[in-house]
Coordinates of C-alpha atoms and ligand atoms in Angstrom, one line a residue:
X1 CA 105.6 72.0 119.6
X2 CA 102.3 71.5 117.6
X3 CA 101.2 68.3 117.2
X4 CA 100.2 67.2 113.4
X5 CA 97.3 65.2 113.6
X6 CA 96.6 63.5 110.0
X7 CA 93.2 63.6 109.4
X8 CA 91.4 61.9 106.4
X9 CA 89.1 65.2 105.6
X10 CA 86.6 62.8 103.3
X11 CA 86.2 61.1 106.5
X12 CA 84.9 64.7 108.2
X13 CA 83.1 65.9 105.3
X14 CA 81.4 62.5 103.9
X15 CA 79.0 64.2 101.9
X16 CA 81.6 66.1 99.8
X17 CA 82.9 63.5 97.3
X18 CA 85.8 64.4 95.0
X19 CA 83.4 63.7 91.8
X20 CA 81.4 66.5 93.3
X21 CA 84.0 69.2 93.1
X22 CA 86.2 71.6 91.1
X23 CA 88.3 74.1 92.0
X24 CA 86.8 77.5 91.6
X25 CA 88.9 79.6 89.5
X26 CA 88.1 83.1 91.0
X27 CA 90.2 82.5 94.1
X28 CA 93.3 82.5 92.4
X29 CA 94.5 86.5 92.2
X30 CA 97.4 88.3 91.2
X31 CA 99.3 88.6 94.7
X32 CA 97.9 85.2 96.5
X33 CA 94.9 82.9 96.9
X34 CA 91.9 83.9 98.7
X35 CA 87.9 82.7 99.1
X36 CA 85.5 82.1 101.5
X37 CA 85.6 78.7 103.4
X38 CA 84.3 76.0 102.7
X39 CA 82.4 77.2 99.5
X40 CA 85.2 78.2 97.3
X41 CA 88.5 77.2 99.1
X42 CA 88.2 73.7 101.1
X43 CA 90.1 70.4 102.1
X44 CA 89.2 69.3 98.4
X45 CA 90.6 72.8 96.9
X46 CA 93.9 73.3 98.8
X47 CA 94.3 69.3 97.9
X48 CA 94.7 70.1 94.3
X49 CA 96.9 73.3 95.3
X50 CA 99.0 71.3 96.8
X51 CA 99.5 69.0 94.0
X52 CA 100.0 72.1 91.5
X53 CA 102.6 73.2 94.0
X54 CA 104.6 70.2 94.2
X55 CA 104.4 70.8 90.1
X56 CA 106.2 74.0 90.6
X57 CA 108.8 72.8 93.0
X58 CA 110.0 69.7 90.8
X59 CA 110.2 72.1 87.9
X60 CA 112.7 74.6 90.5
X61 CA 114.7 71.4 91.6
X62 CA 112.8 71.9 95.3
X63 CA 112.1 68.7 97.3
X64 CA 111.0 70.0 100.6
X65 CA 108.9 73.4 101.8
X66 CA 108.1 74.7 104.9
X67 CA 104.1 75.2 105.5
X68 CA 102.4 77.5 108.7
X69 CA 98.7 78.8 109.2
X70 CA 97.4 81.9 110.9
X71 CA 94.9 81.8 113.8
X72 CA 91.7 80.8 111.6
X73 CA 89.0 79.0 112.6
X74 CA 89.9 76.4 109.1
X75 CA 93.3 76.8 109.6
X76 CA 94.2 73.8 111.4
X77 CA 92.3 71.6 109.2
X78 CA 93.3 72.6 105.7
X79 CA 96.7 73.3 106.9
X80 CA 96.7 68.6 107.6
X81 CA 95.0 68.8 104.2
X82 CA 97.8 70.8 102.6
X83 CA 100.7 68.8 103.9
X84 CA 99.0 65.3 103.3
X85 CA 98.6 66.7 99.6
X86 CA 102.4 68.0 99.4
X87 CA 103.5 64.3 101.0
X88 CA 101.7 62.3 98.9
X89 CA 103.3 64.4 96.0
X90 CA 106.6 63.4 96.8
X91 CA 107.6 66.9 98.5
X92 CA 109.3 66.6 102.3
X93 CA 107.4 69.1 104.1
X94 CA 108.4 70.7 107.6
X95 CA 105.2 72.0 109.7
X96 CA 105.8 75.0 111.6
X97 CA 102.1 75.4 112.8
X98 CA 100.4 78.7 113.9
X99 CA 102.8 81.4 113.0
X100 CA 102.5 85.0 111.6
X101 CA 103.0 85.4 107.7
X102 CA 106.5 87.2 108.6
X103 CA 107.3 84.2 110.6
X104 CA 106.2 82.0 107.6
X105 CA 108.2 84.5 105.3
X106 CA 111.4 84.3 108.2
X107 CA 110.9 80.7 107.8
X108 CA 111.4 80.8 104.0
X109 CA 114.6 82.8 104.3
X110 CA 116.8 80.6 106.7
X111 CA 115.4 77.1 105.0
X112 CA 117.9 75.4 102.3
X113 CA 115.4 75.6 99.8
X114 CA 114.1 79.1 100.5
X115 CA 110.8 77.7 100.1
X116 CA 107.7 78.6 102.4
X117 CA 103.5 78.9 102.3
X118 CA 101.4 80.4 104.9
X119 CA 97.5 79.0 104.8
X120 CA 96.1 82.9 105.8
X121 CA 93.4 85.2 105.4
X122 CA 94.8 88.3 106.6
X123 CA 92.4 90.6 107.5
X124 CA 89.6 89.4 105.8
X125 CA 86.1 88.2 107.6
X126 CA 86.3 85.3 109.7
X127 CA 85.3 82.3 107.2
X128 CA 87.7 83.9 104.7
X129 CA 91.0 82.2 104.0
X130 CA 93.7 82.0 101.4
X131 CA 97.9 81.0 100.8
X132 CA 100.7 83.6 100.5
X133 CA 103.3 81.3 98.7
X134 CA 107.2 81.7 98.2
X135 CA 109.3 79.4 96.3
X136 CA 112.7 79.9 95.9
X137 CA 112.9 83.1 97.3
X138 CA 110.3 84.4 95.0
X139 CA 106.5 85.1 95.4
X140 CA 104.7 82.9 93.2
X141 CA 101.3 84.2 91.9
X142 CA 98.0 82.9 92.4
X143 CA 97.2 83.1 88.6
X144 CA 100.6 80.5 88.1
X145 CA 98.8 78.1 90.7
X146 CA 95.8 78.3 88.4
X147 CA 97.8 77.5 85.0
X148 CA 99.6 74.3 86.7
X149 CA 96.4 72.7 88.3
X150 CA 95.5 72.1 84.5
X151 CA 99.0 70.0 84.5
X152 CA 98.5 67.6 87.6
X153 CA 98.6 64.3 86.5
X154 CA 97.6 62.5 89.9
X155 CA 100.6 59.8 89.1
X156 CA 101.7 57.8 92.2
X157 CA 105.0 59.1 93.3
X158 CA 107.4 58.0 96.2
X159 CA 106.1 60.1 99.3
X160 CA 107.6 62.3 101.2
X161 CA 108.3 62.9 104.5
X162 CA 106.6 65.2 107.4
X163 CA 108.6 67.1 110.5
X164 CA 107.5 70.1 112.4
X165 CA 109.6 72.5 113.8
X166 CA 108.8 75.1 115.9
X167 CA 110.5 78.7 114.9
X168 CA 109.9 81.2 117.0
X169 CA 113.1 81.1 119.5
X170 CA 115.4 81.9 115.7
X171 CA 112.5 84.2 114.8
X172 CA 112.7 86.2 118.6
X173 CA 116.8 85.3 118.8
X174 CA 117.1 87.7 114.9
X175 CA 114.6 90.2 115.9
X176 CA 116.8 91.1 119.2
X177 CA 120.1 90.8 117.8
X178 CA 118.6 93.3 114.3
X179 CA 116.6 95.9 116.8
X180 CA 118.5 98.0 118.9
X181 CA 116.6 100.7 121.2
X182 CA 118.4 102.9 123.4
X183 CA 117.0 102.8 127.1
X184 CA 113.9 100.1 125.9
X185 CA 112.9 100.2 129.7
X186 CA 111.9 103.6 129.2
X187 CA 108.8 103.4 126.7
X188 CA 105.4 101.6 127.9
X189 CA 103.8 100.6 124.7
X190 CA 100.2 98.7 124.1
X191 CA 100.3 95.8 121.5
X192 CA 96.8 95.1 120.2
X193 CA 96.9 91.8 118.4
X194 CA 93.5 91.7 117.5
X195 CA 92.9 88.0 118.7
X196 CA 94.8 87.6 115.3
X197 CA 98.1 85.3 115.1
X198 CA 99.8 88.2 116.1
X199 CA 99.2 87.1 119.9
X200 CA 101.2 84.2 119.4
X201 CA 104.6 86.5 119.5
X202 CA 104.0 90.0 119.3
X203 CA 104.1 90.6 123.4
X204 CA 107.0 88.1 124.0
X205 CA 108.8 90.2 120.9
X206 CA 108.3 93.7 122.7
X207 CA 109.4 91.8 126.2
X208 CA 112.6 90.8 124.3
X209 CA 113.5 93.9 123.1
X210 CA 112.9 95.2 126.8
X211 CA 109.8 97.5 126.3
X212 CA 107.1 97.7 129.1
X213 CA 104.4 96.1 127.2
X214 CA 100.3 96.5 128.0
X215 CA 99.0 93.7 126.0
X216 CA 95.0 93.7 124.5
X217 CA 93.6 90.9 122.9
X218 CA 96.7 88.3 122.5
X219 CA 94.6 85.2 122.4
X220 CA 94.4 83.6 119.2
X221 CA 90.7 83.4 118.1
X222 CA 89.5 83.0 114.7
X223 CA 85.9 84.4 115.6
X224 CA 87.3 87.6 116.5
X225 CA 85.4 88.9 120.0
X226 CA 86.7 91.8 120.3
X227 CA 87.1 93.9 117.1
X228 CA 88.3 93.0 113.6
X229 CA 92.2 92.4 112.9
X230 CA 92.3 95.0 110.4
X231 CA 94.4 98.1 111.7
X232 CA 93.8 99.8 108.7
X233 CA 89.9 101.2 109.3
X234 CA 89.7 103.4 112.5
X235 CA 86.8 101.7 114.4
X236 CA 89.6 98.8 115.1
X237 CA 91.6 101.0 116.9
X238 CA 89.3 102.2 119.3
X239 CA 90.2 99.8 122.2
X240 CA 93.9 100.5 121.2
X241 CA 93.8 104.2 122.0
X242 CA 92.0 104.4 124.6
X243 CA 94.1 101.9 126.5
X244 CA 97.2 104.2 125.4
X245 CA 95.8 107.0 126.7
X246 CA 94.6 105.6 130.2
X247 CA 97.8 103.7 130.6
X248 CA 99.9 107.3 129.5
X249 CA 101.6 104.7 127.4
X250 CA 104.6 106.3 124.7
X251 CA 102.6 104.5 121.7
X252 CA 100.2 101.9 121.0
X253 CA 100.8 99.1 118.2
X254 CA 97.8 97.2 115.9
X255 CA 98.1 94.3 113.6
X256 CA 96.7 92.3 110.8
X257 CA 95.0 89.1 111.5
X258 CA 98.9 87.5 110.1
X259 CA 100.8 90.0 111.4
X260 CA 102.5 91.1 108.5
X261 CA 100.9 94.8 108.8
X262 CA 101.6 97.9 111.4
X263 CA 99.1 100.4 112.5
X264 CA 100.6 103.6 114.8
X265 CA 99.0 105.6 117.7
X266 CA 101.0 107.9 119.5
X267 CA 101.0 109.2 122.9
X268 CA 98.5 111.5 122.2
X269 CA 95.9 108.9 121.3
X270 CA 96.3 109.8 117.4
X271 CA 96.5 107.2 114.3
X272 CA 99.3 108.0 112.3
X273 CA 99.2 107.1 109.0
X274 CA 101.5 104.8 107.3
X275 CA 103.7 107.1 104.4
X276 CA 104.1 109.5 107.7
X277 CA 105.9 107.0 109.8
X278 CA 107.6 106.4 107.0
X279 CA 109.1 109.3 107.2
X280 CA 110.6 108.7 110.7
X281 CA 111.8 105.9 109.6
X282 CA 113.5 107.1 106.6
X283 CA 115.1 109.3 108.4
X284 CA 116.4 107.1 111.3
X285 CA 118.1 104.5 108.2
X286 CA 119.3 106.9 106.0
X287 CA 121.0 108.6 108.7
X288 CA 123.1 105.3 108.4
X289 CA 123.8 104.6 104.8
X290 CA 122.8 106.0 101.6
X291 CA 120.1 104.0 99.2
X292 CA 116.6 103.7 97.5
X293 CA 113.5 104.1 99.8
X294 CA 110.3 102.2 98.2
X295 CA 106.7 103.7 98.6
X296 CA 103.2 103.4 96.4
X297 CA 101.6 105.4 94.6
X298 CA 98.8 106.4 97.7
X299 CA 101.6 107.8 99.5
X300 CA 102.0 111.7 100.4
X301 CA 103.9 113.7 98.2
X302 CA 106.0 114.8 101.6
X303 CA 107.4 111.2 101.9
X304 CA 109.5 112.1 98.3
X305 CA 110.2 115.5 99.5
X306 CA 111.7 113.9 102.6
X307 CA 113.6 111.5 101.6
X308 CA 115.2 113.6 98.7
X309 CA 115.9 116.1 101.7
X310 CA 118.5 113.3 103.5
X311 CA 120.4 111.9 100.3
X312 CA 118.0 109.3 100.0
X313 CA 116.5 108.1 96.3
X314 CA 112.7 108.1 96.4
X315 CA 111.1 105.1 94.4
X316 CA 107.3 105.4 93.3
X317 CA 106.0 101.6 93.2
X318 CA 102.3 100.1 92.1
X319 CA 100.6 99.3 95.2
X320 CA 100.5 95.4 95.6
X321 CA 103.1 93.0 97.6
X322 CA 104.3 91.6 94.2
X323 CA 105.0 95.3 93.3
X324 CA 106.7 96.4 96.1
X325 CA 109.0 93.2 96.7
X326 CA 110.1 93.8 93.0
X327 CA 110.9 97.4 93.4
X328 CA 112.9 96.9 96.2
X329 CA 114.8 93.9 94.7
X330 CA 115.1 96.3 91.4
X331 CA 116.8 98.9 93.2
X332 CA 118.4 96.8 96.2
X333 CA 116.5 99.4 98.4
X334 CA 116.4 100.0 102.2
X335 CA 113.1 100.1 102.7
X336 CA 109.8 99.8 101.6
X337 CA 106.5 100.9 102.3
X338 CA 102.5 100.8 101.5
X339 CA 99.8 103.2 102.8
X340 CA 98.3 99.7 103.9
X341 CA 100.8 98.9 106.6
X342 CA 102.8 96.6 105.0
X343 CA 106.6 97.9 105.9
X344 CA 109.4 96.1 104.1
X345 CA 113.0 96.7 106.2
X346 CA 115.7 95.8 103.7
X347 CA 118.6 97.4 105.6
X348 CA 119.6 94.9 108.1
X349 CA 116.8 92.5 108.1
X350 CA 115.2 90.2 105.6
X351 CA 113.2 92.7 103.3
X352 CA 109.5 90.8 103.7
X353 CA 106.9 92.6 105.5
X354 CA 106.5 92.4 109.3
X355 CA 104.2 93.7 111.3
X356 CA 105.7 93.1 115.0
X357 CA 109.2 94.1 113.8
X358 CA 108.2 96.8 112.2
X359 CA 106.9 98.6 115.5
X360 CA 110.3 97.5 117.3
X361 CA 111.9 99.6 114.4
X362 CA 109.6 102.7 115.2
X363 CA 110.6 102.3 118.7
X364 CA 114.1 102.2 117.7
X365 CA 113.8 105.3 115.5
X366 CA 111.7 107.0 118.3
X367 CA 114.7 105.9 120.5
X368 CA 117.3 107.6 118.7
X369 CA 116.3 111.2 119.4
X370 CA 118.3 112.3 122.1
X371 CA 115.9 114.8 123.9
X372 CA 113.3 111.9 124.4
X373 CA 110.9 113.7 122.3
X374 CA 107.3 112.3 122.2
X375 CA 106.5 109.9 118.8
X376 CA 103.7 112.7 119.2
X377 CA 106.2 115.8 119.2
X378 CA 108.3 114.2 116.3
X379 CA 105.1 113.4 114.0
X380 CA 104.2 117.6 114.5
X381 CA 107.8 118.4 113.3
X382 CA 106.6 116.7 109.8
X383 CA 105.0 119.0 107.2
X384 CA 101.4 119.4 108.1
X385 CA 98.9 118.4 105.1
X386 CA 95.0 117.6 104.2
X387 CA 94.5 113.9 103.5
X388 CA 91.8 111.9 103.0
X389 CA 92.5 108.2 103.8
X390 CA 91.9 105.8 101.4
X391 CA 88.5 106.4 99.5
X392 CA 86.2 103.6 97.8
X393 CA 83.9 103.8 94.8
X394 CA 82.2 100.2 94.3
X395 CA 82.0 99.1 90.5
X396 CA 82.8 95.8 88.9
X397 CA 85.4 93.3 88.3
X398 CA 84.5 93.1 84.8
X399 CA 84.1 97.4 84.6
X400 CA 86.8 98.7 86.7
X401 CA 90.0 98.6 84.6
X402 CA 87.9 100.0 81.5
X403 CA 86.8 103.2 83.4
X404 CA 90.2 103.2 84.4
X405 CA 91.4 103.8 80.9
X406 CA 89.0 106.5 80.0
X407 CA 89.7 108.4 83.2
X408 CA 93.2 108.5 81.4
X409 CA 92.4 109.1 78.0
X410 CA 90.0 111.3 78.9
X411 CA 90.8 113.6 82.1
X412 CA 90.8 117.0 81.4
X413 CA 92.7 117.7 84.8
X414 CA 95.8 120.0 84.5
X415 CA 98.8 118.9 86.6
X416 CA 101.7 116.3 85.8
X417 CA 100.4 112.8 85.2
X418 CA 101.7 109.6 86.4
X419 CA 100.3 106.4 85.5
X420 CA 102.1 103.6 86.7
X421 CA 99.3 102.6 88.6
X422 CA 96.1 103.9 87.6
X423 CA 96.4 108.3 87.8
X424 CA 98.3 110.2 89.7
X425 CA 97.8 114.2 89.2
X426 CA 100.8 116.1 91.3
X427 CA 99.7 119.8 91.8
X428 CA 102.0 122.6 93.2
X429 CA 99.3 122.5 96.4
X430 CA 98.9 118.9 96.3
X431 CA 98.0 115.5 94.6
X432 CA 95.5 112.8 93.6
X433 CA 95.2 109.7 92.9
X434 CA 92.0 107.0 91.0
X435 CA 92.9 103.7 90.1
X436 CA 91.6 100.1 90.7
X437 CA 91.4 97.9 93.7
X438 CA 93.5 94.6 93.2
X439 CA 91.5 92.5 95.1
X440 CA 88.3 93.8 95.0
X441 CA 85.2 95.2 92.5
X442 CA 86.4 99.0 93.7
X443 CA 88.0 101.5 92.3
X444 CA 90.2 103.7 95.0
X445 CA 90.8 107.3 95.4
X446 CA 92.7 109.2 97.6
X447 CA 93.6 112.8 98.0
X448 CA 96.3 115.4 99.8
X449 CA 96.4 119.3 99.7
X450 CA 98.6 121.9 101.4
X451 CA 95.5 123.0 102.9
X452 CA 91.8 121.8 103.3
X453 CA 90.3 123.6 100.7
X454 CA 93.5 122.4 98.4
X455 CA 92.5 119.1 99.2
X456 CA 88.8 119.3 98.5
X457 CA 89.5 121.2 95.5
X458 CA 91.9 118.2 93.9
X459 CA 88.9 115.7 95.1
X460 CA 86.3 117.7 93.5
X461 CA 87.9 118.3 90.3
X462 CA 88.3 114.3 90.1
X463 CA 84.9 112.9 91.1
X464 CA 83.8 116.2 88.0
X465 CA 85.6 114.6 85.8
X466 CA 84.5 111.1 86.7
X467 CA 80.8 111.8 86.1
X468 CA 81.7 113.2 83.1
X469 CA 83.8 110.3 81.5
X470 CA 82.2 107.9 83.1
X471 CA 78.1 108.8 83.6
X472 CA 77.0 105.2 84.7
X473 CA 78.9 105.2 87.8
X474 CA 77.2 105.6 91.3
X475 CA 79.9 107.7 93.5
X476 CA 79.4 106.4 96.5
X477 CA 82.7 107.5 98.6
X478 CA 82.9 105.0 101.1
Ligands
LIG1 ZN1 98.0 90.6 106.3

């Protein structure tokens, strides 16, 4: 069990004085709160989030939340911040320390007041960190937060009190009981936690479910020795495929810095992207029952095909957690998915994102084919197509949703439109997508043909139409 050690954090920091400092307004985003530590988000900060939080749960009829932290370096720290701030608002808070944000998330389902918020900076760099916040079984937006710090009235209030608990036996005692793998013994699988929280209970999970497990870089360190905990950019995988392929292990696993994203490598040593696991796993659950199947808009036209193909209803969501979560909760679907890695099972398990239990379920559906084909051998029997992974083209904050709108008003590109999140052009040969980053001054691109050429040909005719509309732009693909 973790310890809580209260510490006064004026005492640490004496030159930073209260009169000094004012929340910066730029950390507060659509999906969560994120900024650099200490400059933008600090004890002082996540003091006054804290307060504006206890606003929100008095105005829900919530008197007590459950608070975690990933494996950062200023975790620990504003985490004792956090909950003195909660206390001293009158909220009874229950610590559960270093989890994973699915732990967190886990955490928020089984508590009475479905309450839960994870100090995190997912994959971001190292002096990054942020909150993913649920109250009452509903994300709460960082731009809310924002609009109720202007209401705190620092009025002395009965305090509340402080427990921890430690989760993950209930967390590990679910997962077994909702994953079931036929002959787990048989597959050899390398978990790369990424010195990310992960470590904490990704190898024990694999153990449990009875998989060989290879484990790289399960200690929890906020510098990050070894590579970055961001399974979505190929140099990170490195260490993880070439371990799979000296070890002949059946796949190899990578997660986020808090665990609440997968990244794939199969036997063969290649990275599979996300809307093509999908696909096995679409398969595997609607083998079982009938329902909707969530995916964003980067996602390959072949994941609609597919699941249309088994009696399955394909869903086309925005890209963004908030997005997603609603989409499946819209249409009460089985499962949903973003080309980032976040994978949301719906079916018989809790419908957050999970990074760990997500690669127990690819094991499962791996499990499930009789002939004990290769995850290799079953990603070749998927139609083969031209992608480009996820493409960047830096503008502005200010800029990017503007040049957005013209590239909409204005395209000149002949194929059928979608637009519910940015452009999306479908071709007969293939499809492509512009529209703007979320979290970040870029705008993204990405592309898919039946063949290369198809694919270079959908890329060109955007970026043409790009300088046209929009001349000032640098296109930089990054
Ligand atoms: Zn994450």
């Amino acid at each position: 069990m973790q310890g809580y050690n209260l510490r006064r954090y004026y005492d640490k920091q004496p030159d930073i004085t209260k009169e000094k400092m004012e929340v910066n307004k730029s950390i507060f985003r659509e999906n969560d709160i994120r900024g650099t530590y200490p400059e933008q988000l600090n004890e002082f900060t996540i003091g006054e989030i804290g307060k504006a939080i206890a606003i929100k749960c008095k105005k829900e009829n919530i008197d007590s939340i459950s608070v975690g932290r990933d494996g950062r370096l200023s975790g620990e720290s504003l985490l004792d911040a956090f909950c003195e701030s909660l206390v001293n608002s009158g909220i009874n808070v229950t610590n559960i320390g270093m989890v994973t944000s699915p732990m967190l998330y886990f955490e928020a389902k089984i508590n009475d007041t479905k309450s839960g918020i994870i100090i995190t900076g997912s994959h971001n760099p190292k002096n990054h960190n942020g909150l993913k916040m649920v109250i009452n079984d509903k994300p709460v937006s960082g731009i809310e937060v924002l609009s109720l710090i202007e209401d705190i009235k620092d009025e002395i209030v009965k305090k509340g009190t402080l427990q921890t608990k430690d989760i993950k036996e209930e967390y590990l005692n679910e997962v077994t009981e909702s994953v079931s793998i036929s002959n787990p013994s048989n597959y050899k699988v390398v978990i790369d936690s990424g010195n990310g929280a992960a470590g904490c209970i990704a190898p024990e999970l694999f153990k449990r479910v009875g998989c060989e497990v290879i484990e790289l870089f399960s200690e929890v360190d906020g510098n990050f020795p070894n590579h970055h905990p961001d399974p979505s950019k190929l140099e990170n995988l490195q260490d993880l495929i070439e371990s799979v392929l000296n070890n002949n292990a059946d796949l190899g696993l990578a997660f986020d810095g808090d665990g609440d994203r997968v990244g794939l490598i199969t036997n063969t040593g290649e990275n599979i992207f996300p809307d093509k696991y999908m696909m096995m796993l679409s398969e595997s659950i609607l083998s079982k029952e009938s329902g909707a199947i969530v995916f964003d808009v980067k996602c390959s036209n072949h994941l609609d095909e597919l699941i249309v193909r088994n009696n399955g209803m394909p869903v086309m969501a925005p890209t963004g957690h908030f997005h997603i979560k609603k989409t499946i909760k819209e249409n009460n679907a089985l499962l949903g998915g973003e080309m980032s890695g976040h994978i949301f099972f719906n079916d018989k398990w809790y419908g957050f994102d999970d990074g760990p239990y997500s690669g127990a379920r690819i094991i499962e559906a791996l499990s499930e084919y009789p002939d004990g084909k290769s995850i290799s051998d079953i990603m070749n029997t998927y139609p083969k197509s031209f992608s480009t992974p996820e493409l960047n083209i830096d503008v502005t904050d200010e800029n990017k949703f503007q040049i957005i709108k013209d590239f909409i008003d204005q395209n000149n590109l002949e194929g059928e439109e979608n637009t519910i999140d940015g452009l999306r052009v479908n071709y007969v040969n293939g499809w492509g997508l512009i529209r703007a980053s979320n979290t970040s001054p870029k705008l993204v691109l990405r592309f898919e043909g039946n063949s290369i050429e198809d694919m270079h040909y959908i890329q060109n005719e955007f970026l043409s139409e790009l300088a046209r509309i929009s001349p000032d732009i640098v296109i930089n693909l990054t």
